[in-house]
C-alpha cells in the first residue's frame, strides 16, 4: 500500500515547488508537488480574468479618488491592466501555476510590467473579497447570456406553436392517450416553463447584485475606502451590508445552480418527448440529419442522440448543484479553502445548460412534425369520452358522475365492436341512454373535441393563436 502511495505521489511531486513570492514571506521553503496539485486553481479560474481585471480597475480608481494611492501609481496600474487584458485576448499572457490563481497571476504580471506600483493595487483588498466579487460578476454575466439563450428557444417554440395552432395530436396522462390537444398548445406549455426559468434567474440576479468588494479578508479595512464607488462602477446595486457575509456568501451560486437544475429538468422533459416522438411507435417527429446519428452496425437506424444527450446532461447539472451544496453545508464563517471548489460546478453547469439550450433550439427549429400521424393517433383510445360525458351533462342534464358511468358503458360497447366512439351506431348509444340524439356527433371526433376546448388556457386553435401572440408580448418584446 505504501509503495502504491509513493508511486502515485511521484506523479505530482518532483521536489518542492518554488516559494510563492506573492505570499511566501512567512514560509521558509516551497510547497510539495502534491500541495501544488491540490491547491492550484489557475487551470479553471482563469475564466474569471475579465471580471478580475474589471474589479481591479474599479478598486484602483476608488483608491485614487480616496487619496489612498497616488494618481501616478493609479495611472500606471490602469495602463498595466490594459496590457494584461490585451495579452489575454491575444493568447500571449503567461498563465503560471506557481501563482496559484487568476488574481495572483494578474498581479504578478502587473508587477513585471510596471514595477513596484503594482503592489499598491492590493491595498484595502484581500483575495477573499476579490474572488467573491469576481465570482459574482462572472455568474451575473453568465446569467444574462443564458437569458438570451432561453429567449431564443422560446421564440422557436412560439413560432412552431403558431404554425401548428390547429394541428391535432393526442394528449397523454400516464403516457396513455387521454384527450385530443393541439400541437401548438403542447409546445406553448414549454414556453411557460421556460418563462418561469427566466423569472427564477432574474430573481437570483436581483439578490446577487450586491458588491463584496471592500469586505477585505473578513472584517473590512481601516483605509477610508468608498464601497459605494466600486459597487456602482461594477454595476452592483449596492455594497453588501456585512463584511463577514460578503466574503463567505455563496448563496448566489447555489441559487443560480438551483435555477439551472430546474431549467435542465425542463429541457430533459422536452428532450424525452422528442425521443419518444421520433420512435417508430409514435412517429410524430423526424429530426433533421444535423441532430441525428446512425448506428455502426444497423444501417437503417436514425438515432435522436442530441435529444438523448440533453436528457442525460440534466443529471450533470443536478450533480453540480449537489456538489456545491455539500461543499458549503458545514463551513464555519468566514472563508475556507473549500470554497475554491465553488467555481468548477458553476462553470460546468453553465456550459452544459448553454449547450443543451442550443441543441433544443436547433432540433425544434428544423424538426418535421408528422401531423397526419398525430391526428390518426388522437382518435385512438376513446380520447373523446370526456367530450361525450360533457355533452350528456349539458344536453340531458345528467350529473357528471352519472354521465361518467353512462359513457363507460358506451366505451365498452365500442370496444366490443372495435370502433371509435364517433363510429359507434347511434342505436348502440341509445341502448345505454335512450335520450341520446344524433347531435351528439358534433362533439365526437378529435377535431371537434379540440375546437370545443375554449376555456381560458384551453387547447382550442383560436385559444392557441391568441396565447402565442400573448407569449410573444410577454417573452419576446
CSV table of C-alpha atoms in Angstrom, one decimal:
chain,number,residue,atom,x,y,z
A,1,UNK,CA,0.0,0.0,0.0
A,2,UNK,CA,2.8,2.4,0.9
A,3,UNK,CA,4.6,1.6,-2.3
A,4,UNK,CA,1.5,2.4,-4.2
A,5,UNK,CA,1.2,5.7,-2.5
A,6,UNK,CA,4.8,6.6,-3.3
A,7,UNK,CA,4.2,5.7,-6.9
A,8,UNK,CA,1.1,7.9,-7.0
A,9,UNK,CA,2.9,10.7,-5.2
A,10,UNK,CA,5.7,10.8,-7.8
A,11,UNK,CA,3.2,11.7,-10.4
A,12,UNK,CA,2.8,15.1,-8.7
A,13,UNK,CA,5.9,15.5,-6.6
A,14,UNK,CA,9.3,16.2,-8.2
A,15,UNK,CA,10.5,18.1,-5.1
A,16,UNK,CA,9.4,21.3,-3.5
A,17,UNK,CA,7.8,23.9,-5.7
A,18,UNK,CA,9.4,27.4,-5.6
A,19,UNK,CA,8.2,29.6,-2.8
A,20,UNK,CA,5.3,31.9,-3.9
A,21,UNK,CA,6.7,35.4,-3.8
A,22,UNK,CA,3.2,36.8,-3.6
A,23,UNK,CA,2.6,35.4,-0.1
A,24,UNK,CA,5.6,33.3,0.8
A,25,UNK,CA,7.3,35.7,3.3
A,26,UNK,CA,6.1,33.7,6.2
A,27,UNK,CA,7.4,30.4,4.8
A,28,UNK,CA,11.0,29.1,4.6
A,29,UNK,CA,10.6,26.9,1.6
A,30,UNK,CA,8.3,25.9,-1.3
A,31,UNK,CA,5.3,23.6,-1.3
A,32,UNK,CA,5.3,20.0,-2.3
A,33,UNK,CA,4.1,18.9,-5.7
A,34,UNK,CA,1.1,17.3,-4.1
A,35,UNK,CA,0.2,20.5,-2.4
A,36,UNK,CA,0.6,22.3,-5.7
A,37,UNK,CA,-1.7,19.9,-7.4
A,38,UNK,CA,-4.5,20.2,-4.9
A,39,UNK,CA,-4.1,23.9,-4.2
A,40,UNK,CA,-3.6,25.5,-7.7
A,41,UNK,CA,-6.8,26.8,-9.3
A,42,UNK,CA,-5.5,28.7,-12.3
A,43,UNK,CA,-6.3,25.8,-14.6
A,44,UNK,CA,-10.0,26.6,-14.2
A,45,UNK,CA,-10.4,30.0,-12.6
A,46,UNK,CA,-8.6,31.7,-15.4
A,47,UNK,CA,-12.1,32.1,-16.8
A,48,UNK,CA,-12.6,34.9,-14.3
A,49,UNK,CA,-9.9,37.0,-16.0
A,50,UNK,CA,-12.3,39.7,-17.4
A,51,UNK,CA,-14.1,40.0,-14.1
A,52,UNK,CA,-10.8,40.2,-12.2
A,53,UNK,CA,-9.5,43.0,-14.3
A,54,UNK,CA,-12.8,44.9,-14.1
A,55,UNK,CA,-12.8,44.6,-10.3
A,56,UNK,CA,-9.1,45.7,-10.1
A,57,UNK,CA,-9.8,48.7,-12.3
A,58,UNK,CA,-12.8,49.8,-10.1
A,59,UNK,CA,-10.7,49.3,-7.0
A,60,UNK,CA,-7.8,51.2,-8.4
A,61,UNK,CA,-9.9,54.2,-9.4
A,62,UNK,CA,-11.5,54.2,-6.0
A,63,UNK,CA,-8.1,54.2,-4.2
A,64,UNK,CA,-7.0,57.1,-6.2
A,65,UNK,CA,-10.3,59.0,-5.7
A,66,UNK,CA,-10.0,58.5,-1.9
A,67,UNK,CA,-6.3,59.6,-1.9
A,68,UNK,CA,-5.2,56.2,-0.7
A,69,UNK,CA,-2.7,55.8,-3.6
A,70,UNK,CA,-1.3,58.4,-5.8
A,71,UNK,CA,-2.7,59.4,-9.2
A,72,UNK,CA,0.6,58.5,-11.0
A,73,UNK,CA,0.6,55.0,-9.5
A,74,UNK,CA,-3.1,54.6,-10.3
A,75,UNK,CA,-2.4,55.6,-13.9
A,76,UNK,CA,0.4,53.0,-14.2
A,77,UNK,CA,-1.8,50.3,-12.7
A,78,UNK,CA,-4.6,51.0,-15.2
A,79,UNK,CA,-2.2,51.0,-18.1
A,80,UNK,CA,-0.7,47.7,-16.9
A,81,UNK,CA,-4.1,46.2,-16.6
A,82,UNK,CA,-4.9,47.2,-20.1
A,83,UNK,CA,-1.8,45.4,-21.3
A,84,UNK,CA,-2.7,42.3,-19.3
A,85,UNK,CA,-6.2,42.4,-20.8
A,86,UNK,CA,-4.8,42.6,-24.3
A,87,UNK,CA,-2.3,39.8,-23.7
A,88,UNK,CA,-5.1,37.5,-22.5
A,89,UNK,CA,-7.2,38.4,-25.5
A,90,UNK,CA,-4.3,37.7,-27.9
A,91,UNK,CA,-3.4,34.4,-26.1
A,92,UNK,CA,0.1,35.6,-25.1
A,93,UNK,CA,-0.5,36.0,-21.4
A,94,UNK,CA,1.9,33.8,-19.3
A,95,UNK,CA,-0.5,31.9,-17.1
A,96,UNK,CA,1.8,30.3,-14.4
A,97,UNK,CA,0.8,27.6,-11.9
A,98,UNK,CA,3.2,28.9,-9.3
A,99,UNK,CA,1.0,31.9,-8.8
A,100,UNK,CA,-2.0,29.6,-8.0
A,101,UNK,CA,-5.0,31.6,-9.2
A,102,UNK,CA,-6.1,34.2,-11.7
A,103,UNK,CA,-5.8,37.0,-9.1
A,104,UNK,CA,-2.2,36.4,-8.3
A,105,UNK,CA,-1.3,35.7,-11.9
A,106,UNK,CA,-2.7,39.1,-13.0
A,107,UNK,CA,-0.9,40.8,-10.1
A,108,UNK,CA,2.4,39.1,-10.8
A,109,UNK,CA,2.3,40.0,-14.4
A,110,UNK,CA,1.3,43.6,-13.5
A,111,UNK,CA,4.4,43.8,-11.3
A,112,UNK,CA,6.6,42.6,-14.2
A,113,UNK,CA,5.0,45.3,-16.4
A,114,UNK,CA,5.0,48.3,-14.1
A,115,UNK,CA,7.2,47.5,-11.2
A,116,UNK,CA,6.5,48.3,-7.5
A,117,UNK,CA,3.4,50.4,-8.2
A,118,UNK,CA,1.6,47.1,-8.9
A,119,UNK,CA,1.9,46.2,-5.2
A,120,UNK,CA,-0.3,49.2,-4.3
A,121,UNK,CA,-3.3,47.7,-6.1
A,122,UNK,CA,-3.9,45.2,-3.3
A,123,UNK,CA,-4.2,48.0,-0.7
A,124,UNK,CA,-7.5,47.6,1.3
A,125,UNK,CA,-8.3,44.4,-0.5
A,126,UNK,CA,-8.0,40.7,0.2
A,127,UNK,CA,-8.2,37.7,-2.2
A,128,UNK,CA,-11.3,36.8,-0.2
A,129,UNK,CA,-13.3,39.8,-1.2
A,130,UNK,CA,-11.6,39.9,-4.6
A,131,UNK,CA,-12.7,36.4,-5.6
A,132,UNK,CA,-16.2,36.9,-4.1
A,133,UNK,CA,-16.5,39.9,-6.3
A,134,UNK,CA,-15.1,38.3,-9.4
A,135,UNK,CA,-17.3,35.2,-9.0
A,136,UNK,CA,-20.5,37.3,-8.6
A,137,UNK,CA,-19.6,39.3,-11.7
A,138,UNK,CA,-19.0,36.1,-13.6
A,139,UNK,CA,-22.2,34.4,-12.6
A,140,UNK,CA,-24.1,37.7,-13.3
A,141,UNK,CA,-22.6,37.8,-16.8
A,142,UNK,CA,-23.4,34.1,-17.4
A,143,UNK,CA,-26.9,34.6,-16.2
A,144,UNK,CA,-27.5,37.5,-18.6
A,145,UNK,CA,-26.2,35.4,-21.5
A,146,UNK,CA,-28.5,32.5,-20.6
A,147,UNK,CA,-31.5,34.7,-20.6
A,148,UNK,CA,-30.8,35.3,-24.2
A,149,UNK,CA,-30.4,31.6,-25.0
A,150,UNK,CA,-33.7,30.8,-23.2
A,151,UNK,CA,-35.4,33.5,-25.1
A,152,UNK,CA,-34.2,32.1,-28.4
A,153,UNK,CA,-35.6,28.7,-27.6
A,154,UNK,CA,-38.9,30.3,-26.6
A,155,UNK,CA,-39.0,32.2,-29.9
A,156,UNK,CA,-38.7,28.9,-31.8
A,157,UNK,CA,-41.4,27.2,-29.7
A,158,UNK,CA,-43.8,30.1,-30.2
A,159,UNK,CA,-43.2,30.1,-34.0
A,160,UNK,CA,-43.8,26.4,-34.2
A,161,UNK,CA,-46.9,26.7,-32.0
A,162,UNK,CA,-48.3,29.3,-34.3
A,163,UNK,CA,-47.6,27.1,-37.3
A,164,UNK,CA,-49.4,24.2,-35.6
A,165,UNK,CA,-52.2,26.0,-33.7
A,166,UNK,CA,-54.8,23.7,-35.2
A,167,UNK,CA,-52.7,20.5,-35.6
A,168,UNK,CA,-54.4,17.8,-33.6
A,169,UNK,CA,-52.4,15.3,-31.5
A,170,UNK,CA,-53.2,13.0,-28.6
A,171,UNK,CA,-52.7,14.4,-25.1
A,172,UNK,CA,-51.4,12.0,-22.6
A,173,UNK,CA,-51.7,11.2,-18.9
A,174,UNK,CA,-49.7,8.3,-17.5
A,175,UNK,CA,-48.4,8.1,-21.1
A,176,UNK,CA,-51.8,6.8,-22.1
A,177,UNK,CA,-54.0,8.7,-24.7
A,178,UNK,CA,-56.2,10.9,-22.6
A,179,UNK,CA,-57.8,13.7,-24.7
A,180,UNK,CA,-57.0,15.4,-28.0
A,181,UNK,CA,-55.0,18.6,-27.9
A,182,UNK,CA,-53.2,20.7,-30.4
A,183,UNK,CA,-49.5,20.5,-31.1
A,184,UNK,CA,-49.4,24.3,-30.7
A,185,UNK,CA,-50.9,24.1,-27.2
A,186,UNK,CA,-48.4,21.4,-26.2
A,187,UNK,CA,-45.4,23.4,-27.4
A,188,UNK,CA,-46.6,26.5,-25.6
A,189,UNK,CA,-46.5,24.6,-22.3
A,190,UNK,CA,-42.7,24.6,-22.6
A,191,UNK,CA,-42.8,28.3,-23.4
A,192,UNK,CA,-44.4,28.8,-20.0
A,193,UNK,CA,-41.9,26.6,-18.2
A,194,UNK,CA,-39.0,28.5,-19.8
A,195,UNK,CA,-40.6,31.7,-18.8
A,196,UNK,CA,-40.6,30.6,-15.2
A,197,UNK,CA,-36.9,29.6,-15.6
A,198,UNK,CA,-36.2,33.1,-16.8
A,199,UNK,CA,-38.1,34.5,-13.8
A,200,UNK,CA,-36.0,32.4,-11.4
A,201,UNK,CA,-32.8,33.6,-13.0
A,202,UNK,CA,-34.0,37.2,-12.9
A,203,UNK,CA,-34.9,36.8,-9.2
A,204,UNK,CA,-31.5,35.3,-8.5
A,205,UNK,CA,-29.8,38.2,-10.3
A,206,UNK,CA,-31.5,40.8,-8.2
A,207,UNK,CA,-30.4,39.1,-5.0
A,208,UNK,CA,-26.8,38.5,-6.1
A,209,UNK,CA,-26.3,42.0,-7.3
A,210,UNK,CA,-24.5,43.4,-4.3
A,211,UNK,CA,-20.8,44.0,-4.0
A,212,UNK,CA,-18.5,42.2,-1.6
A,213,UNK,CA,-15.5,44.4,-2.6
A,214,UNK,CA,-14.2,46.2,0.4
A,215,UNK,CA,-15.0,43.5,2.8
A,216,UNK,CA,-11.3,42.7,2.7
A,217,UNK,CA,-10.4,39.4,4.4
A,218,UNK,CA,-13.5,39.4,6.6
A,219,UNK,CA,-13.5,42.4,8.9
A,220,UNK,CA,-13.4,45.3,6.5
A,221,UNK,CA,-10.4,47.7,6.4
A,222,UNK,CA,-9.1,50.7,8.2
A,223,UNK,CA,-8.4,52.6,5.0
A,224,UNK,CA,-11.1,55.2,4.1
A,225,UNK,CA,-12.5,53.3,1.1
A,226,UNK,CA,-15.7,54.2,-0.7
A,227,UNK,CA,-17.5,50.9,-1.2
A,228,UNK,CA,-20.4,52.6,-3.0
A,229,UNK,CA,-18.0,53.9,-5.6
A,230,UNK,CA,-16.7,50.5,-6.5
A,231,UNK,CA,-20.2,48.9,-6.3
A,232,UNK,CA,-21.6,51.5,-8.8
A,233,UNK,CA,-18.6,51.2,-11.1
A,234,UNK,CA,-19.1,47.4,-11.3
A,235,UNK,CA,-22.9,47.6,-11.9
A,236,UNK,CA,-23.9,46.4,-8.5
A,237,UNK,CA,-27.0,47.9,-6.8
A,238,UNK,CA,-25.1,48.5,-3.5
A,239,UNK,CA,-22.3,47.1,-1.4
A,240,UNK,CA,-23.1,44.2,0.9
A,241,UNK,CA,-24.1,45.2,4.4
A,242,UNK,CA,-21.8,42.8,6.3
A,243,UNK,CA,-18.2,42.1,5.6
A,244,UNK,CA,-18.3,38.6,7.1
A,245,UNK,CA,-21.2,37.7,4.9
A,246,UNK,CA,-19.6,39.4,1.9
A,247,UNK,CA,-16.6,37.0,1.8
A,248,UNK,CA,-18.4,33.9,2.9
A,249,UNK,CA,-21.7,34.0,1.0
A,250,UNK,CA,-22.1,31.6,-1.9
A,251,UNK,CA,-25.9,31.6,-1.8
A,252,UNK,CA,-25.9,33.4,-5.1
A,253,UNK,CA,-24.0,30.5,-6.7
A,254,UNK,CA,-26.3,27.9,-5.1
A,255,UNK,CA,-29.4,29.8,-6.2
A,256,UNK,CA,-28.1,30.1,-9.7
A,257,UNK,CA,-27.3,26.4,-9.8
A,258,UNK,CA,-30.7,25.6,-8.5
A,259,UNK,CA,-32.3,27.6,-11.2
A,260,UNK,CA,-30.1,25.9,-13.8
A,261,UNK,CA,-31.0,22.5,-12.4
A,262,UNK,CA,-34.7,23.2,-12.8
A,263,UNK,CA,-34.1,24.5,-16.3
A,264,UNK,CA,-32.1,21.4,-17.2
A,265,UNK,CA,-35.0,19.3,-15.9
A,266,UNK,CA,-37.4,21.2,-18.2
A,267,UNK,CA,-35.1,20.6,-21.2
A,268,UNK,CA,-34.8,17.0,-20.3
A,269,UNK,CA,-38.6,16.6,-20.3
A,270,UNK,CA,-38.7,18.2,-23.7
A,271,UNK,CA,-35.9,16.0,-24.9
A,272,UNK,CA,-37.6,12.9,-23.7
A,273,UNK,CA,-40.7,13.8,-25.7
A,274,UNK,CA,-38.5,14.3,-28.8
A,275,UNK,CA,-37.0,10.9,-28.2
A,276,UNK,CA,-40.5,9.3,-27.9
A,277,UNK,CA,-41.9,11.2,-30.8
A,278,UNK,CA,-39.1,10.1,-33.1
A,279,UNK,CA,-39.7,6.4,-32.4
A,280,UNK,CA,-41.5,4.2,-34.9
A,281,UNK,CA,-44.1,3.5,-32.3
A,282,UNK,CA,-45.1,7.2,-32.2
A,283,UNK,CA,-43.8,8.5,-35.5
A,284,UNK,CA,-44.8,12.1,-34.6
A,285,UNK,CA,-41.5,13.7,-35.5
A,286,UNK,CA,-38.5,13.4,-37.8
A,287,UNK,CA,-35.3,15.1,-36.6
A,288,UNK,CA,-33.1,16.8,-39.2
A,289,UNK,CA,-29.9,14.9,-40.1
A,290,UNK,CA,-27.9,17.6,-38.3
A,291,UNK,CA,-29.3,16.4,-34.9
A,292,UNK,CA,-29.4,12.6,-35.6
A,293,UNK,CA,-26.8,9.9,-35.7
A,294,UNK,CA,-26.6,6.4,-37.2
A,295,UNK,CA,-25.5,3.0,-36.0
A,296,UNK,CA,-22.2,1.3,-36.5
A,297,UNK,CA,-23.9,-2.0,-37.3
A,298,UNK,CA,-27.5,-1.3,-38.3
A,299,UNK,CA,-27.6,0.9,-41.4
A,300,UNK,CA,-31.3,1.7,-41.1
A,301,UNK,CA,-31.0,3.5,-37.8
A,302,UNK,CA,-31.7,7.2,-37.2
A,303,UNK,CA,-31.0,7.9,-33.5
A,304,UNK,CA,-32.1,11.1,-31.8
A,305,UNK,CA,-28.8,11.3,-30.0
A,306,UNK,CA,-28.9,15.1,-29.5
A,307,UNK,CA,-32.1,14.8,-27.5
A,308,UNK,CA,-30.9,11.8,-25.6
A,309,UNK,CA,-27.8,13.7,-24.5
A,310,UNK,CA,-29.8,16.7,-23.4
A,311,UNK,CA,-31.8,14.3,-21.3
A,312,UNK,CA,-28.7,12.8,-19.8
A,313,UNK,CA,-27.0,16.1,-19.1
A,314,UNK,CA,-29.7,17.2,-16.7
A,315,UNK,CA,-28.0,14.7,-14.3
A,316,UNK,CA,-24.7,16.6,-14.6
A,317,UNK,CA,-26.4,19.9,-13.7
A,318,UNK,CA,-28.3,18.4,-10.8
A,319,UNK,CA,-24.9,16.9,-9.7
A,320,UNK,CA,-23.2,20.3,-9.9
A,321,UNK,CA,-25.9,21.8,-7.6
A,322,UNK,CA,-25.4,18.9,-5.1
A,323,UNK,CA,-21.7,19.2,-5.2
A,324,UNK,CA,-21.7,22.8,-4.2
A,325,UNK,CA,-24.4,22.3,-1.5
A,326,UNK,CA,-22.2,19.6,0.0
A,327,UNK,CA,-19.1,21.8,-0.1
A,328,UNK,CA,-20.9,24.6,1.7
A,329,UNK,CA,-23.0,22.7,4.2
A,330,UNK,CA,-20.6,22.5,7.1
A,331,UNK,CA,-18.3,25.6,6.7
A,332,UNK,CA,-17.9,27.9,9.6
A,333,UNK,CA,-17.7,31.6,8.9
A,334,UNK,CA,-15.9,33.1,7.1
A,335,UNK,CA,-13.7,31.8,4.3
A,336,UNK,CA,-12.3,28.3,3.9
A,337,UNK,CA,-10.2,26.9,1.1
A,338,UNK,CA,-13.1,24.5,0.5
A,339,UNK,CA,-14.7,27.5,-1.3
A,340,UNK,CA,-12.2,27.3,-4.1
A,341,UNK,CA,-14.3,24.3,-5.3
A,342,UNK,CA,-17.3,26.6,-5.8
A,343,UNK,CA,-16.3,27.5,-9.4
A,344,UNK,CA,-16.0,24.3,-11.3
A,345,UNK,CA,-19.6,23.2,-10.7
A,346,UNK,CA,-20.8,26.6,-11.7
A,347,UNK,CA,-18.6,26.7,-14.8
A,348,UNK,CA,-19.6,23.1,-15.8
A,349,UNK,CA,-23.4,23.7,-15.3
A,350,UNK,CA,-23.3,26.9,-17.3
A,351,UNK,CA,-21.5,25.3,-20.2
A,352,UNK,CA,-23.8,22.2,-20.1
A,353,UNK,CA,-27.1,24.2,-20.0
A,354,UNK,CA,-25.9,26.6,-22.7
A,355,UNK,CA,-25.1,23.6,-25.0
A,356,UNK,CA,-28.5,21.9,-24.2
A,357,UNK,CA,-30.4,25.1,-25.0
A,358,UNK,CA,-28.6,25.4,-28.3
A,359,UNK,CA,-29.4,21.7,-29.1
A,360,UNK,CA,-33.1,22.0,-28.2
A,361,UNK,CA,-33.4,25.2,-30.3
A,362,UNK,CA,-31.8,23.6,-33.3
A,363,UNK,CA,-33.8,20.4,-33.0
A,364,UNK,CA,-37.1,22.2,-32.8
A,365,UNK,CA,-36.4,24.8,-35.4
A,366,UNK,CA,-35.5,22.1,-38.0
A,367,UNK,CA,-37.9,19.3,-36.9
A,368,UNK,CA,-40.5,17.9,-39.3
A,369,UNK,CA,-43.8,17.3,-37.4
A,370,UNK,CA,-45.9,14.5,-38.9
A,371,UNK,CA,-49.3,15.9,-38.2
A,372,UNK,CA,-51.1,13.2,-40.1
A,373,UNK,CA,-49.8,10.6,-37.7
A,374,UNK,CA,-50.6,12.7,-34.8
A,375,UNK,CA,-54.2,13.2,-35.9
A,376,UNK,CA,-54.6,9.5,-36.5
A,377,UNK,CA,-53.4,8.7,-33.0
A,378,UNK,CA,-55.6,11.4,-31.5
A,379,UNK,CA,-58.6,9.3,-32.5
A,380,UNK,CA,-57.4,6.3,-30.6
A,381,UNK,CA,-58.0,5.3,-27.1
A,382,UNK,CA,-61.6,6.7,-27.0
A,383,UNK,CA,-60.0,10.1,-26.4
A,384,UNK,CA,-63.3,11.9,-26.8
A,385,UNK,CA,-65.0,10.0,-24.0
A,386,UNK,CA,-64.9,13.1,-21.8
A,387,UNK,CA,-66.5,15.2,-24.6
A,388,UNK,CA,-69.4,12.7,-24.6
A,389,UNK,CA,-69.7,12.9,-20.9
A,390,UNK,CA,-69.8,16.7,-21.0
A,391,UNK,CA,-72.5,16.6,-23.7
A,392,UNK,CA,-74.6,14.3,-21.5
A,393,UNK,CA,-74.3,16.9,-18.7
A,394,UNK,CA,-75.1,19.9,-21.0
A,395,UNK,CA,-77.8,18.3,-23.2
A,396,UNK,CA,-79.6,15.9,-20.9
A,397,UNK,CA,-78.8,17.4,-17.5
A,398,UNK,CA,-77.2,14.3,-16.1
A,399,UNK,CA,-75.0,14.7,-13.1
A,400,UNK,CA,-71.4,14.3,-14.2
A,401,UNK,CA,-70.8,11.2,-12.2
A,402,UNK,CA,-73.9,9.6,-13.8
A,403,UNK,CA,-72.7,10.7,-17.2
A,404,UNK,CA,-69.3,9.3,-16.5
A,405,UNK,CA,-70.9,5.9,-15.8
A,406,UNK,CA,-73.0,6.0,-19.0
A,407,UNK,CA,-70.0,6.8,-21.1
A,408,UNK,CA,-68.1,4.0,-19.6
A,409,UNK,CA,-70.8,1.6,-20.7
A,410,UNK,CA,-70.8,3.1,-24.2
A,411,UNK,CA,-67.0,2.8,-24.4
A,412,UNK,CA,-67.3,-0.9,-23.5
A,413,UNK,CA,-69.8,-1.3,-26.5
A,414,UNK,CA,-67.4,0.5,-28.9
A,415,UNK,CA,-64.5,-1.6,-27.7
A,416,UNK,CA,-66.5,-4.7,-28.3
A,417,UNK,CA,-67.2,-3.6,-31.9
A,418,UNK,CA,-63.6,-2.5,-32.4
A,419,UNK,CA,-64.5,1.1,-33.4
A,420,UNK,CA,-64.2,4.6,-32.1
A,421,UNK,CA,-67.0,6.5,-30.4
A,422,UNK,CA,-67.6,8.6,-33.4
A,423,UNK,CA,-68.2,5.4,-35.5
A,424,UNK,CA,-70.5,3.6,-33.0
A,425,UNK,CA,-74.0,3.4,-34.3
A,426,UNK,CA,-76.5,5.8,-32.5
A,427,UNK,CA,-78.7,2.8,-31.6
A,428,UNK,CA,-75.8,1.4,-29.5
A,429,UNK,CA,-75.5,4.6,-27.6
A,430,UNK,CA,-79.3,4.8,-27.1
A,431,UNK,CA,-79.3,1.2,-25.7
A,432,UNK,CA,-77.3,2.7,-22.8
A,433,UNK,CA,-79.0,6.1,-22.6
A,434,UNK,CA,-82.2,6.4,-24.7
A,435,UNK,CA,-82.3,10.2,-24.7
A,436,UNK,CA,-79.1,10.5,-26.7
A,437,UNK,CA,-79.7,12.1,-30.1
A,438,UNK,CA,-77.7,12.4,-33.3
A,439,UNK,CA,-76.5,15.9,-32.2
A,440,UNK,CA,-74.0,14.1,-30.0
A,441,UNK,CA,-71.9,13.5,-33.2
A,442,UNK,CA,-71.0,17.2,-33.1
A,443,UNK,CA,-68.8,16.7,-30.1
A,444,UNK,CA,-67.2,13.4,-31.2
A,445,UNK,CA,-64.0,13.2,-33.2
A,446,UNK,CA,-60.7,14.6,-32.3
A,447,UNK,CA,-61.0,17.8,-34.3
A,448,UNK,CA,-64.4,18.6,-32.8
A,449,UNK,CA,-63.0,17.9,-29.4
A,450,UNK,CA,-60.2,20.4,-29.6
A,451,UNK,CA,-62.4,23.1,-31.1
A,452,UNK,CA,-64.7,22.8,-28.1
A,453,UNK,CA,-62.0,23.4,-25.5
A,454,UNK,CA,-62.4,27.2,-25.5
A,455,UNK,CA,-61.9,27.8,-21.7
A,456,UNK,CA,-59.1,30.2,-20.8
A,457,UNK,CA,-55.8,28.3,-21.2
A,458,UNK,CA,-57.6,25.6,-23.2
A,459,UNK,CA,-56.4,23.8,-26.4
A,460,UNK,CA,-58.9,25.2,-29.0
A,461,UNK,CA,-57.0,26.5,-32.0
A,462,UNK,CA,-58.4,30.1,-31.6
A,463,UNK,CA,-57.1,30.0,-28.0
A,464,UNK,CA,-53.7,28.8,-29.1
A,465,UNK,CA,-53.3,31.6,-31.6
A,466,UNK,CA,-54.2,34.2,-29.0
A,467,UNK,CA,-51.9,32.5,-26.5
A,468,UNK,CA,-49.0,32.6,-28.9
A,469,UNK,CA,-49.5,36.3,-29.5
A,470,UNK,CA,-49.6,36.9,-25.8
A,471,UNK,CA,-46.5,34.8,-25.3
A,472,UNK,CA,-44.7,36.9,-27.9
A,473,UNK,CA,-45.7,40.0,-26.0
A,474,UNK,CA,-44.7,38.7,-22.6
A,475,UNK,CA,-41.4,36.9,-23.5
A,476,UNK,CA,-40.1,38.3,-26.8
A,477,UNK,CA,-40.7,42.1,-26.5
